[in-house]
């Protein structure tokens, strides 16, 4: 029984022993080249000329390539407008424009300093406000309209208007973008990439080099982290390496340094959201009007879909009887912002959580009371885009965590503590996540799997899922092992390759396990049918020798439910007869029956009308709540997270241990986004915080002093494999509870006024707010 067990991550031993192979661990082949991209030192304007002659004369430099050497220079997941290498117009500072080729990185770095650019500069647009002034937009969403927000606002007893701002976030994966391109015979190219989307990488490489898709193979063994940053933006770097491999007929390796990765790639989208909220004396929301502005950076990338998800999630866990929600993606001269864990969901949810804190301050009520009164429950279970919430556990989550965390007692203790004027203040906040699971682009909700059973009974599985540390391979391994009733150690999930699994979707949207495990299970079921049919004839005593063999499968005569695959055996439930797993696989081989199966899976029941902004975009929702307590030093603005308690609804977890790791990691990453991770840019558009010395991700000292994580029991999620639920992104939104707890603490100093802090709430941000009310 593999399902629900805490078996180790399939790479755990390799990781701790140093034997796991990442891109730059691959052995250098004879004649292999190293590629170094060189960025333009300007954020906006026109590139007139690249002077690289001196660099070509430097020791160890073998070649240099520009946009002119590419067959096709533009790419884009949604809109193909972004250059692989700058040819004319500059989008952002340090945008790649030149490739230097050599065999030694130190020589390449010295040669890079010899490259100069002739640029006709223009004034860069570096903020949402400036983009709005200049009408620089990438995308405008159709509004989400529920009821009549204007009428409801006009009659609301209370109204608040405001602006919520949250910053971007660097992915800070431990393995930077990396790839190796190998030239093969007949002009083919094989690319090994640290990519969440092998098919996208395959497509971009093929187009850039003028090849057909069947001439390019992309292989992904694993990534050292991705978080969305390698969903689309790994592809152009693979194209750069592949260009060199094609031109020079030698393997080409491109591995970015952390500094280059940070200055060349996109981040989480900053948002600036304007809102008007109407509510009654009890704090019940009557109407919400909002306009969300996202900073898309220089190019479209995935920004339109990210904005859409923000619009889907502006309700958070709360019912909006009347709503009018608009959204716009702004074009600036910053790096082209891209997917990041949550994909717009955190920016939408954080807006409503911030609004609730302000409603509570205005009414002089506990914010949790406001949340409980507005939580989806009973007949108030339809979202502002028309999807009904089935099997809604949110009221249970709120009530249980409130009780288990001793919320009411701690709230009184905090009030007493803050009244003592010790130079420190504390805050407490309980927030929620209701995260929709599915790609909002319906066509992406599909996957395929290849399952091969060998004669010794062991199994190899290939899917379109990519492993980036989240444990998707382990979960697929468990699903297949459970299907065949064999130990998980007898199942090996292979490296993802576009020659085995084609036209795949990215491992993203928290759906990697959902889609690919379902496809693998579907393949397993077909193999189960053949083996059960064979066993039926064995039990009948059908003669099967060199002349005769098992007749073809007749599904009308087979009831698979009469059989079970457990403890390395196939058993007939009615007669009690059984055969070992190895015996039945050998029998199948001798009877010339296929022990391999390819299966395709698509998520059913999805449908959303973008013109009306109504429908069912999600397969189901993953839910959770978190309560965090913080303490602020009022003299310095520094703070500590004293305690965080998390309660999640993950259905029936396939691997509770892996899921707990995902919850804790996502929470800490979310906490970093709203507290310490601030991106600093120079006035010319140059990113200043491009290394661990200047960009602060949470460390062990930042984690909550007391940190509790638990799951509720929920067996109702029939929409997903083994009634499990996705876990990758939803807990990220619970890190917001730290930010709202900081805002709650500040209420004790603002004397009834609404605390005005942005995200991330760095100590400097907190101190500036405290100074206003000193």
XYZ file of C-alpha atoms in Angstrom:
774
model
C 0.000 0.000 0.000
C 2.041 2.966 -1.271
C -0.700 5.606 -1.248
C -0.681 7.798 1.851
C 2.700 6.565 3.060
C 5.698 8.754 3.859
C 8.132 7.059 1.523
C 11.333 9.066 0.931
C 11.632 11.542 -1.915
C 13.074 9.610 -4.841
C 16.141 11.887 -4.943
C 16.652 12.234 -1.190
C 19.622 9.874 -0.940
C 21.233 11.396 -3.997
C 20.799 14.909 -2.668
C 22.311 14.262 0.744
C 25.152 12.164 -0.683
C 25.933 14.571 -3.510
C 25.193 11.977 -6.195
C 22.172 13.704 -7.756
C 23.070 14.991 -11.199
C 22.076 18.543 -12.140
C 22.905 20.209 -15.461
C 26.324 21.523 -14.493
C 27.211 18.165 -12.914
C 27.142 16.504 -16.320
C 30.619 15.557 -17.483
C 32.229 17.821 -20.051
C 32.460 16.122 -23.414
C 35.415 16.381 -25.740
C 35.303 19.732 -27.512
C 32.511 21.098 -25.345
C 32.049 24.867 -25.392
C 30.974 27.364 -22.739
C 28.532 30.134 -23.614
C 28.268 33.482 -21.824
C 25.378 35.867 -22.601
C 26.253 39.573 -22.478
C 23.552 42.078 -21.563
C 22.976 45.634 -22.788
C 23.817 48.306 -20.172
C 20.634 50.303 -20.813
C 16.973 49.858 -19.909
C 15.370 51.556 -22.915
C 16.311 52.849 -26.328
C 17.722 51.487 -29.565
C 20.735 49.256 -29.901
C 22.784 50.664 -32.779
C 25.906 48.528 -32.654
C 27.752 45.942 -30.594
C 31.517 46.298 -30.536
C 32.952 42.871 -29.760
C 36.059 42.743 -31.950
C 38.407 43.205 -28.982
C 36.630 40.439 -27.108
C 37.115 38.077 -30.053
C 40.845 38.733 -29.919
C 41.022 37.924 -26.205
C 42.629 34.637 -25.120
C 40.297 31.640 -25.265
C 37.450 33.326 -27.144
C 36.394 31.221 -30.119
C 33.275 32.945 -31.454
C 30.561 35.515 -30.871
C 26.935 35.427 -32.017
C 24.169 38.033 -32.231
C 20.494 38.112 -33.165
C 21.458 38.058 -36.859
C 22.716 34.499 -36.452
C 19.315 33.185 -35.378
C 16.803 31.833 -37.899
C 13.958 33.245 -35.775
C 14.634 35.687 -32.965
C 11.293 36.141 -31.206
C 9.560 33.927 -28.705
C 6.717 34.135 -26.208
C 4.417 31.670 -24.495
C 1.311 33.738 -25.308
C 2.566 36.560 -27.568
C 5.779 35.970 -29.527
C 7.217 39.454 -29.032
C 10.333 38.933 -26.893
C 13.721 38.726 -28.606
C 16.078 35.923 -27.694
C 18.891 38.416 -28.317
C 18.318 42.174 -28.592
C 18.389 43.289 -32.194
C 16.984 46.818 -32.117
C 14.678 48.025 -29.339
C 15.888 47.435 -25.787
C 13.337 46.117 -23.297
C 15.226 46.198 -20.003
C 18.654 46.680 -18.459
C 21.052 43.728 -18.955
C 18.853 42.183 -21.642
C 21.000 39.591 -23.504
C 22.291 40.821 -26.859
C 25.521 38.918 -27.480
C 26.864 35.408 -26.936
C 30.557 34.910 -26.270
C 31.890 31.390 -26.800
C 34.981 29.800 -25.316
C 36.090 26.907 -23.160
C 36.938 28.663 -19.895
C 34.524 30.817 -17.889
C 37.246 33.023 -16.412
C 38.472 33.903 -19.910
C 34.908 34.618 -21.007
C 34.309 36.952 -18.067
C 37.475 38.892 -18.864
C 36.453 39.144 -22.507
C 32.999 40.388 -21.549
C 34.562 43.534 -20.097
C 35.952 44.295 -23.575
C 32.496 44.419 -25.180
C 30.904 47.843 -25.675
C 27.484 48.908 -26.932
C 26.411 51.917 -28.938
C 22.930 52.793 -27.675
C 20.521 55.562 -28.485
C 19.016 55.786 -25.007
C 15.494 56.828 -24.101
C 13.894 57.434 -20.711
C 12.849 54.108 -19.156
C 9.454 53.528 -17.577
C 10.141 51.916 -14.217
C 6.852 51.996 -12.314
C 3.186 51.151 -12.645
C 2.280 54.798 -12.038
C 4.448 55.985 -14.907
C 3.109 53.269 -17.205
C -0.458 54.348 -16.404
C 0.416 57.972 -17.189
C 1.824 56.955 -20.563
C -0.891 54.374 -21.344
C 1.705 51.651 -21.756
C -0.353 48.488 -21.486
C 0.226 44.874 -22.478
C -3.222 43.471 -21.685
C -6.613 44.523 -20.381
C -8.842 41.824 -18.921
C -12.575 41.602 -19.395
C -14.140 42.731 -16.107
C -15.506 40.238 -13.601
C -19.030 41.402 -12.740
C -21.244 39.954 -10.036
C -24.543 41.685 -9.275
C -24.541 45.494 -9.258
C -21.537 46.827 -7.364
C -22.295 50.516 -7.974
C -25.827 50.244 -6.601
C -24.716 48.195 -3.601
C -21.926 50.656 -2.811
C -24.304 53.613 -3.021
C -26.559 52.085 -0.374
C -23.831 50.606 1.857
C -23.784 51.975 5.444
C -19.975 52.174 5.322
C -17.445 52.588 2.529
C -13.658 52.648 2.322
C -11.429 53.520 -0.604
C -7.782 52.733 -0.819
C -4.743 51.421 -2.633
C -2.907 48.188 -1.971
C 0.650 47.713 -3.245
C 2.818 44.612 -3.240
C 6.289 44.220 -4.693
C 7.910 41.637 -6.900
C 9.970 38.671 -5.786
C 13.082 36.930 -7.050
C 12.676 33.165 -7.515
C 16.110 32.503 -6.009
C 16.210 28.865 -7.041
C 19.493 27.271 -5.950
C 20.302 26.127 -9.495
C 20.351 29.069 -11.879
C 19.162 28.686 -15.461
C 21.346 26.033 -17.046
C 21.365 23.970 -20.221
C 23.614 21.930 -22.492
C 22.939 21.469 -26.197
C 24.384 18.472 -28.056
C 24.533 18.430 -31.869
C 23.447 15.056 -33.240
C 23.549 13.484 -36.677
C 21.341 14.821 -39.481
C 21.290 18.290 -37.901
C 19.326 17.214 -34.848
C 19.783 18.886 -31.459
C 19.383 17.359 -28.001
C 18.997 19.855 -25.181
C 19.333 19.054 -21.505
C 17.714 21.905 -19.631
C 16.751 23.008 -16.148
C 13.213 23.688 -17.365
C 9.678 23.300 -16.056
C 8.375 23.090 -19.623
C 10.349 20.748 -21.898
C 7.889 21.147 -24.778
C 8.161 24.939 -24.681
C 11.951 24.645 -24.659
C 11.798 22.224 -27.584
C 9.552 24.596 -29.550
C 11.634 27.730 -28.932
C 14.890 25.947 -29.823
C 13.409 24.518 -33.022
C 12.016 27.858 -34.165
C 15.214 29.729 -33.312
C 17.331 27.292 -35.322
C 14.951 26.774 -38.245
C 14.302 23.133 -37.372
C 11.148 21.065 -37.158
C 10.012 19.806 -33.774
C 10.950 16.203 -34.547
C 14.554 17.348 -34.938
C 14.831 18.665 -31.374
C 14.641 16.693 -28.137
C 14.529 18.335 -24.732
C 15.451 16.274 -21.678
C 14.860 17.335 -18.061
C 16.208 15.065 -15.340
C 15.598 17.470 -12.462
C 15.899 21.114 -11.460
C 17.475 22.671 -8.428
C 14.287 24.633 -7.864
C 11.997 26.422 -10.263
C 9.043 28.111 -8.507
C 7.637 29.177 -11.889
C 10.787 30.997 -12.986
C 11.693 28.181 -15.378
C 8.219 27.695 -16.826
C 8.828 29.947 -19.822
C 12.133 31.712 -19.318
C 14.396 28.657 -19.448
C 13.596 28.332 -23.155
C 15.529 31.309 -24.625
C 18.728 30.296 -22.801
C 18.399 26.810 -24.272
C 18.032 28.434 -27.701
C 21.262 30.372 -27.106
C 23.188 27.203 -26.271
C 21.589 25.346 -29.162
C 22.592 28.104 -31.611
C 26.229 27.678 -30.643
C 25.981 23.874 -30.845
C 24.430 24.093 -34.294
C 26.904 26.635 -35.657
C 30.046 25.046 -34.257
C 28.963 21.374 -34.272
C 30.171 20.970 -30.721
C 28.343 20.563 -27.401
C 27.580 23.939 -25.833
C 26.980 24.598 -22.120
C 25.272 27.723 -20.772
C 25.070 28.037 -16.988
C 24.201 31.457 -15.584
C 25.785 32.813 -12.433
C 23.355 33.889 -9.709
C 24.064 37.548 -10.530
C 23.435 37.113 -14.269
C 20.340 35.037 -13.641
C 18.839 37.705 -11.392
C 19.542 40.639 -13.723
C 18.413 38.835 -16.894
C 15.250 37.017 -15.825
C 11.772 38.095 -14.723
C 10.322 38.143 -11.215
C 6.940 37.914 -9.510
C 4.666 40.696 -10.761
C 4.370 43.775 -8.562
C 0.751 44.945 -8.276
C -0.922 48.232 -7.452
C -4.616 47.724 -6.755
C -7.239 50.451 -6.314
C -10.414 49.487 -4.489
C -13.676 50.634 -2.959
C -15.404 48.411 -0.419
C -18.923 48.689 0.998
C -19.935 46.910 4.218
C -22.525 46.974 6.979
C -22.286 47.573 10.726
C -21.390 43.928 11.342
C -18.516 44.021 8.865
C -20.299 41.990 6.220
C -19.031 42.850 2.741
C -21.790 44.206 0.503
C -19.805 45.168 -2.571
C -16.267 45.429 -3.915
C -15.006 47.465 -6.835
C -11.356 47.071 -7.736
C -8.908 47.722 -10.525
C -5.749 45.644 -10.419
C -2.627 46.902 -12.193
C 0.209 44.415 -12.706
C 3.743 45.334 -13.750
C 4.407 42.961 -16.639
C 7.869 44.292 -17.306
C 9.165 44.657 -20.831
C 7.290 41.828 -22.582
C 4.033 39.895 -22.388
C 5.398 36.522 -21.223
C 2.633 34.955 -19.061
C 1.343 38.241 -17.664
C -2.201 38.066 -19.051
C -2.836 34.676 -17.449
C -1.225 35.830 -14.208
C -3.503 38.861 -14.076
C -6.509 36.646 -14.783
C -5.667 34.433 -11.806
C -5.324 37.521 -9.608
C -8.854 38.512 -10.657
C -10.080 34.991 -9.871
C -8.543 35.147 -6.388
C -9.435 38.659 -5.244
C -12.261 37.109 -3.235
C -9.812 35.101 -1.133
C -11.978 32.910 1.076
C -14.806 35.445 1.228
C -18.167 35.806 -0.460
C -18.673 38.901 -2.608
C -22.421 39.442 -3.284
C -21.669 42.348 -5.608
C -18.376 42.839 -7.390
C -16.884 44.700 -10.318
C -13.247 43.722 -10.814
C -11.036 45.050 -13.602
C -7.408 44.378 -14.419
C -4.609 45.741 -16.584
C -1.032 44.637 -17.243
C 1.370 47.558 -17.583
C 4.468 47.561 -19.781
C 7.610 48.878 -18.086
C 11.335 48.669 -18.736
C 12.028 46.090 -16.071
C 12.792 42.417 -16.660
C 9.862 40.617 -18.240
C 7.975 39.383 -15.191
C 6.843 35.802 -15.244
C 5.280 32.908 -13.392
C 5.989 32.548 -9.695
C 4.421 30.185 -7.175
C 0.805 31.304 -6.888
C 0.736 32.864 -10.371
C -1.179 36.045 -9.450
C -3.285 34.338 -6.804
C -1.267 35.794 -3.899
C -1.556 39.353 -5.228
C -5.331 39.010 -5.509
C -5.845 37.288 -2.160
C -3.546 39.672 -0.293
C -5.660 42.592 -1.492
C -8.835 41.313 0.153
C -6.974 40.263 3.301
C -5.547 43.781 3.604
C -8.998 45.273 3.023
C -10.458 43.120 5.810
C -7.798 44.417 8.209
C -8.857 47.953 7.302
C -12.560 47.203 7.718
C -11.792 45.769 11.167
C -9.802 48.870 12.142
C -12.593 51.122 10.914
C -15.262 49.224 12.882
C -12.951 48.662 15.876
C -13.521 44.919 15.649
C -11.271 41.859 15.676
C -10.337 41.095 12.028
C -11.083 37.403 12.603
C -14.708 38.267 13.311
C -14.897 40.031 9.936
C -13.348 37.005 8.247
C -15.722 34.539 9.889
C -18.761 36.591 8.879
C -17.665 36.827 5.256
C -16.285 33.326 4.795
C -17.910 31.184 2.091
C -20.547 29.062 3.823
C -24.038 27.686 3.358
C -25.806 29.251 0.392
C -23.131 31.930 0.134
C -20.982 29.499 -1.859
C -20.719 30.953 -5.381
C -17.687 32.929 -6.491
C -17.805 36.255 -8.320
C -17.141 34.337 -11.548
C -20.000 31.893 -11.037
C -18.263 28.721 -9.815
C -19.916 26.918 -6.917
C -17.654 25.727 -4.107
C -18.412 22.060 -3.449
C -17.609 20.320 -0.155
C -16.538 23.636 1.356
C -14.312 23.073 4.436
C -13.522 26.754 5.069
C -15.885 27.260 8.057
C -14.435 24.118 9.667
C -10.893 25.311 9.051
C -11.541 28.713 10.604
C -13.305 27.279 13.642
C -10.819 24.497 14.291
C -7.686 26.626 13.990
C -9.232 29.364 16.110
C -9.759 26.792 18.852
C -6.521 24.824 18.481
C -4.349 27.953 18.410
C -6.063 29.451 21.481
C -6.789 32.534 19.423
C -9.154 34.248 21.850
C -6.836 33.767 24.843
C -3.821 34.997 22.904
C -5.730 38.031 21.624
C -6.398 39.114 25.213
C -2.784 38.452 26.192
C -1.573 40.576 23.276
C -3.895 43.433 24.244
C -2.457 43.323 27.768
C 1.132 43.116 26.498
C 0.726 46.085 24.179
C -0.819 48.173 26.971
C 2.426 47.880 28.955
C 4.416 50.145 26.579
C 7.580 48.037 26.702
C 8.965 49.347 23.413
C 7.606 46.277 21.682
C 4.176 45.575 20.219
C 2.601 42.334 19.111
C 0.054 41.462 16.478
C -2.061 38.426 15.659
C -3.783 37.521 12.418
C -5.583 34.527 10.936
C -5.877 34.434 7.141
C -7.001 31.855 4.599
C -6.243 30.399 1.203
C -8.817 29.117 -1.283
C -6.732 28.284 -4.311
C -8.246 27.128 -7.588
C -6.550 24.080 -9.090
C -6.247 23.936 -12.879
C -4.592 25.880 -15.639
C -6.927 28.753 -16.488
C -5.999 28.131 -20.144
C -8.136 25.008 -20.538
C -6.041 23.354 -23.273
C -3.117 23.013 -20.852
C -5.094 20.686 -18.583
C -3.826 17.534 -20.274
C -0.939 15.156 -19.893
C 0.383 11.805 -21.032
C 2.315 8.928 -19.550
C 4.219 5.875 -20.748
C 4.334 2.892 -18.379
C 6.630 -0.050 -19.186
C 6.540 -3.250 -17.124
C 9.659 -5.389 -17.503
C 9.891 -9.175 -17.311
C 11.247 -9.080 -13.770
C 8.196 -7.129 -12.648
C 9.913 -3.781 -12.257
C 8.426 -0.713 -13.893
C 9.686 2.379 -15.674
C 7.402 5.402 -15.983
C 7.791 8.443 -18.203
C 5.511 11.475 -17.978
C 5.534 15.139 -18.896
C 6.040 16.149 -15.262
C 9.359 17.724 -14.300
C 10.928 17.242 -10.899
C 12.127 20.428 -9.220
C 12.267 19.154 -5.663
C 8.504 19.157 -5.062
C 8.225 15.356 -5.116
C 6.082 14.855 -8.209
C 8.166 11.837 -9.283
C 7.725 10.239 -5.876
C 3.957 10.689 -5.990
C 3.763 9.197 -9.493
C 5.970 6.351 -8.282
C 3.527 5.694 -5.425
C 0.451 5.782 -7.666
C 1.967 3.248 -10.077
C 3.262 0.989 -7.291
C -0.181 1.003 -5.673
C -1.873 0.159 -8.970
C 0.269 -2.944 -9.448
C 0.541 -3.887 -5.768
C 4.338 -3.778 -5.814
C 6.889 -1.947 -3.633
C 7.573 1.649 -4.624
C 11.237 0.722 -4.948
C 10.286 -1.410 -7.971
C 9.071 1.665 -9.849
C 11.449 4.165 -11.425
C 10.237 7.480 -12.832
C 12.500 8.381 -15.734
C 13.867 11.711 -16.886
C 11.306 13.763 -18.789
C 11.971 13.752 -22.510
C 9.956 15.179 -25.389
C 10.691 12.093 -27.513
C 8.723 9.941 -25.034
C 6.156 12.466 -23.824
C 5.201 14.992 -26.447
C 3.097 18.162 -26.442
C 3.287 18.350 -22.670
C 2.034 21.122 -20.413
C 4.385 22.852 -17.986
C 4.775 21.466 -14.501
C 2.952 24.395 -12.965
C -0.423 25.549 -11.595
C 0.006 23.008 -8.755
C -1.295 20.388 -11.192
C 1.861 18.391 -11.936
C 0.856 15.429 -9.793
C -2.847 15.750 -10.610
C -2.457 15.500 -14.378
C 0.573 13.266 -14.757
C -0.241 10.824 -11.964
C -3.736 10.496 -13.441
C -2.254 9.749 -16.867
C 0.093 7.166 -15.350
C -2.781 5.532 -13.455
C -4.835 5.407 -16.643
C -1.980 3.545 -18.369
C -1.670 1.178 -15.414
C -5.365 0.317 -15.597
C -5.010 -0.772 -19.228
C -2.131 -3.078 -18.271
C -4.187 -4.369 -15.325
C -6.982 -5.307 -17.733
C -4.652 -7.376 -19.907
C -3.143 -9.172 -16.937
C -6.570 -9.844 -15.408
C -7.792 -11.212 -18.752
C -4.764 -13.465 -18.970
C -5.288 -14.652 -15.391
C -8.937 -15.386 -16.196
C -7.871 -17.804 -18.918
C -5.170 -19.305 -16.712
C -7.842 -20.032 -14.076
C -10.083 -21.544 -16.774
C -7.251 -23.889 -17.733
C -7.084 -22.506 -21.251
C -4.274 -24.243 -23.150
C -1.507 -21.759 -23.805
C 1.613 -23.260 -25.356
C 3.736 -22.837 -28.447
C 0.652 -23.282 -30.672
C -2.048 -21.483 -28.688
C -1.970 -18.339 -26.587
C -4.330 -16.110 -24.616
C -7.087 -14.729 -26.883
C -7.376 -10.975 -27.394
C -8.838 -8.928 -24.565
C -12.624 -8.708 -24.558
C -13.529 -5.931 -22.097
C -17.228 -6.891 -22.160
C -16.351 -10.245 -20.593
C -13.931 -8.789 -18.025
C -14.851 -7.274 -14.677
C -11.663 -5.705 -13.374
C -13.270 -5.203 -9.967
C -13.112 -8.986 -9.471
C -9.339 -8.726 -9.254
C -6.913 -6.997 -6.953
C -3.211 -6.288 -7.240
C -1.697 -6.392 -3.737
C 1.433 -7.642 -2.004
C 3.129 -8.442 -5.330
C 0.283 -10.705 -6.389
C -2.765 -10.693 -8.618
C -5.763 -12.151 -6.800
C -9.185 -13.212 -7.954
C -11.501 -12.049 -5.177
C -14.261 -14.602 -5.856
C -12.233 -17.805 -6.173
C -9.289 -16.778 -4.038
C -6.850 -17.925 -6.713
C -3.684 -15.901 -7.088
C -0.422 -15.622 -8.940
C 2.694 -13.683 -8.094
C 3.315 -10.414 -9.907
C 6.460 -11.802 -11.546
C 4.668 -14.952 -12.684
C 1.858 -13.053 -14.356
C 4.226 -10.645 -16.109
C 6.300 -13.545 -17.483
C 3.108 -15.279 -18.609
C 2.001 -12.110 -20.374
C 5.318 -11.852 -22.179
C 5.194 -15.494 -23.285
C 1.656 -14.914 -24.566
C 2.858 -11.920 -26.594
C 0.772 -9.465 -24.604
C 1.921 -5.868 -24.313
C 3.344 -4.923 -20.943
C 3.611 -1.292 -21.905
C 0.973 1.382 -22.248
C 0.716 5.008 -23.269
C -2.194 6.990 -21.856
C -3.507 10.504 -22.295
C -5.452 12.324 -19.586
C -7.475 15.512 -19.687
C -9.208 17.271 -16.797
C -12.953 17.094 -17.331
C -15.634 19.591 -16.366
C -13.721 22.804 -17.021
C -15.261 25.688 -18.923
C -14.905 29.440 -18.592
C -16.336 32.091 -20.889
C -13.704 34.864 -20.993
C -16.106 37.286 -22.675
C -18.624 36.963 -19.855
C -16.029 36.178 -17.143
C -18.282 33.381 -15.911
C -17.873 29.639 -15.653
C -15.883 26.859 -14.029
C -12.172 27.532 -14.503
C -11.057 25.230 -11.677
C -11.301 21.505 -11.045
C -11.485 22.053 -7.280
C -10.034 24.247 -4.543
C -7.248 23.556 -2.062
C -7.991 25.337 1.196
C -6.110 26.279 4.329
C -5.791 28.758 7.172
C -2.865 30.117 9.154
C -2.587 32.219 12.278
C 0.639 34.122 12.927
C 1.851 36.154 15.887
C 4.581 38.783 15.508
C 6.512 41.142 17.754
C 7.822 44.518 16.556
C 10.574 46.575 18.143
C 9.082 50.082 17.956
C 12.525 51.719 18.099
C 14.029 49.916 15.108
C 11.082 48.474 13.159
C 12.635 45.006 13.401
C 10.299 42.129 14.096
C 10.168 38.432 14.874
C 7.558 35.827 14.010
C 6.817 34.289 17.378
C 4.426 31.587 16.245
C 2.588 30.304 13.197
C -0.053 27.572 13.073
C -1.225 26.142 9.741
C -4.231 23.934 9.071
C -4.640 22.599 5.526
C -7.246 20.673 3.578
C -5.248 18.438 1.222
C -7.868 15.764 0.682
C -6.227 12.353 1.038
C -2.504 13.152 0.693
C -0.551 10.792 -1.550
C 2.517 11.379 0.622
C 1.841 13.341 3.840
C 5.535 13.885 4.539
C 6.238 15.452 1.170
C 3.076 17.528 1.460
C 4.094 18.806 4.878
C 7.422 19.861 3.412
C 5.614 21.689 0.637
C 3.362 23.482 3.131
C 6.207 24.650 5.363
C 8.406 25.682 2.442
C 5.616 27.539 0.676
C 4.660 29.376 3.866
C 8.235 30.545 4.483
C 8.624 31.621 0.863
C 5.345 33.532 1.086
C 6.461 35.100 4.354
C 9.664 36.239 2.647
C 7.697 37.878 -0.168
C 5.657 39.980 2.270
C 8.474 40.856 4.697
C 12.125 40.861 3.661
C 12.400 40.264 -0.090
C 12.606 43.730 -1.605
C 13.895 44.405 -5.095
C 15.969 47.584 -5.453
C 16.476 49.276 -8.812
C 18.708 52.186 -9.766
C 17.022 55.129 -11.475
C 18.449 53.915 -14.805
C 16.597 50.579 -14.439
C 19.563 48.524 -13.272
C 18.756 45.883 -10.643
C 20.891 46.543 -7.568
C 19.757 43.632 -5.393
C 21.119 40.785 -7.517
C 22.888 38.518 -5.043
C 22.423 37.028 -1.558
C 24.315 40.008 -0.119
C 21.699 42.500 -1.280
C 18.534 40.410 -1.612
C 17.272 38.911 1.639
C 15.402 35.613 1.512
C 14.301 34.163 4.869
C 16.899 32.211 6.800
C 16.529 29.834 9.707
C 16.475 32.764 12.158
C 13.411 34.184 10.410
C 11.248 31.085 10.782
C 8.507 31.140 13.432
C 9.780 30.241 16.895
C 6.805 27.909 17.223
C 5.681 26.351 13.961
C 2.764 23.896 13.788
C 1.389 22.273 10.630
C -1.542 19.875 10.486
C -4.127 18.582 8.002
C -7.853 17.959 8.288
C -9.404 14.734 7.036
C -11.292 15.206 3.785
C -12.283 12.242 1.612
C -14.631 14.152 -0.677
C -12.345 15.251 -3.512
C -13.492 12.766 -6.138
C -12.207 15.036 -8.907
C -8.576 14.020 -8.383
C -6.438 10.894 -8.314
C -7.019 8.914 -5.097
C -8.996 11.921 -3.747
C -5.800 13.868 -3.127
C -5.393 17.622 -3.537
C -2.669 19.796 -4.981
C -0.249 21.373 -2.526
C 2.475 23.301 -4.363
C 1.050 26.822 -4.446
C -1.897 27.142 -2.018
C 0.150 27.322 1.239
C 2.234 30.157 -0.203
C -0.736 32.460 0.318
C -0.746 31.692 4.036
C 2.503 33.624 4.449
C 0.258 36.680 4.087
C -0.788 36.080 7.708
C 2.608 37.412 8.831
C 2.050 40.687 6.948
C -1.482 41.115 8.284
C -0.195 40.339 11.787
C 2.319 43.186 11.378
C -0.517 45.429 10.236
C -2.549 44.278 13.248
C 0.295 45.162 15.602
C 0.598 48.630 14.080
C -3.061 49.334 14.939
C -1.960 49.733 18.549
C 0.269 52.659 17.532
C -1.824 54.337 14.844
C -4.539 55.276 17.352
C -7.474 54.076 15.325
C -6.112 55.217 11.953
C -5.559 52.727 9.160
C -1.933 51.565 9.078
C -0.518 52.382 5.648
C 2.166 49.856 4.807
C 3.141 48.302 1.522
C 4.435 44.814 0.897
C 7.123 43.782 1.563
C 6.905 45.168 5.094
C 10.626 45.498 5.668
C 11.819 46.877 9.014
C 12.366 50.197 7.218
C 8.740 50.195 6.035
C 7.532 49.417 9.548
C 9.738 52.078 11.131
C 8.525 54.749 8.698
C 4.914 53.943 9.620
C 5.728 54.031 13.330
C 7.466 57.393 12.892
C 4.274 58.899 11.462
C 2.446 58.117 14.694
C 5.205 58.772 17.243
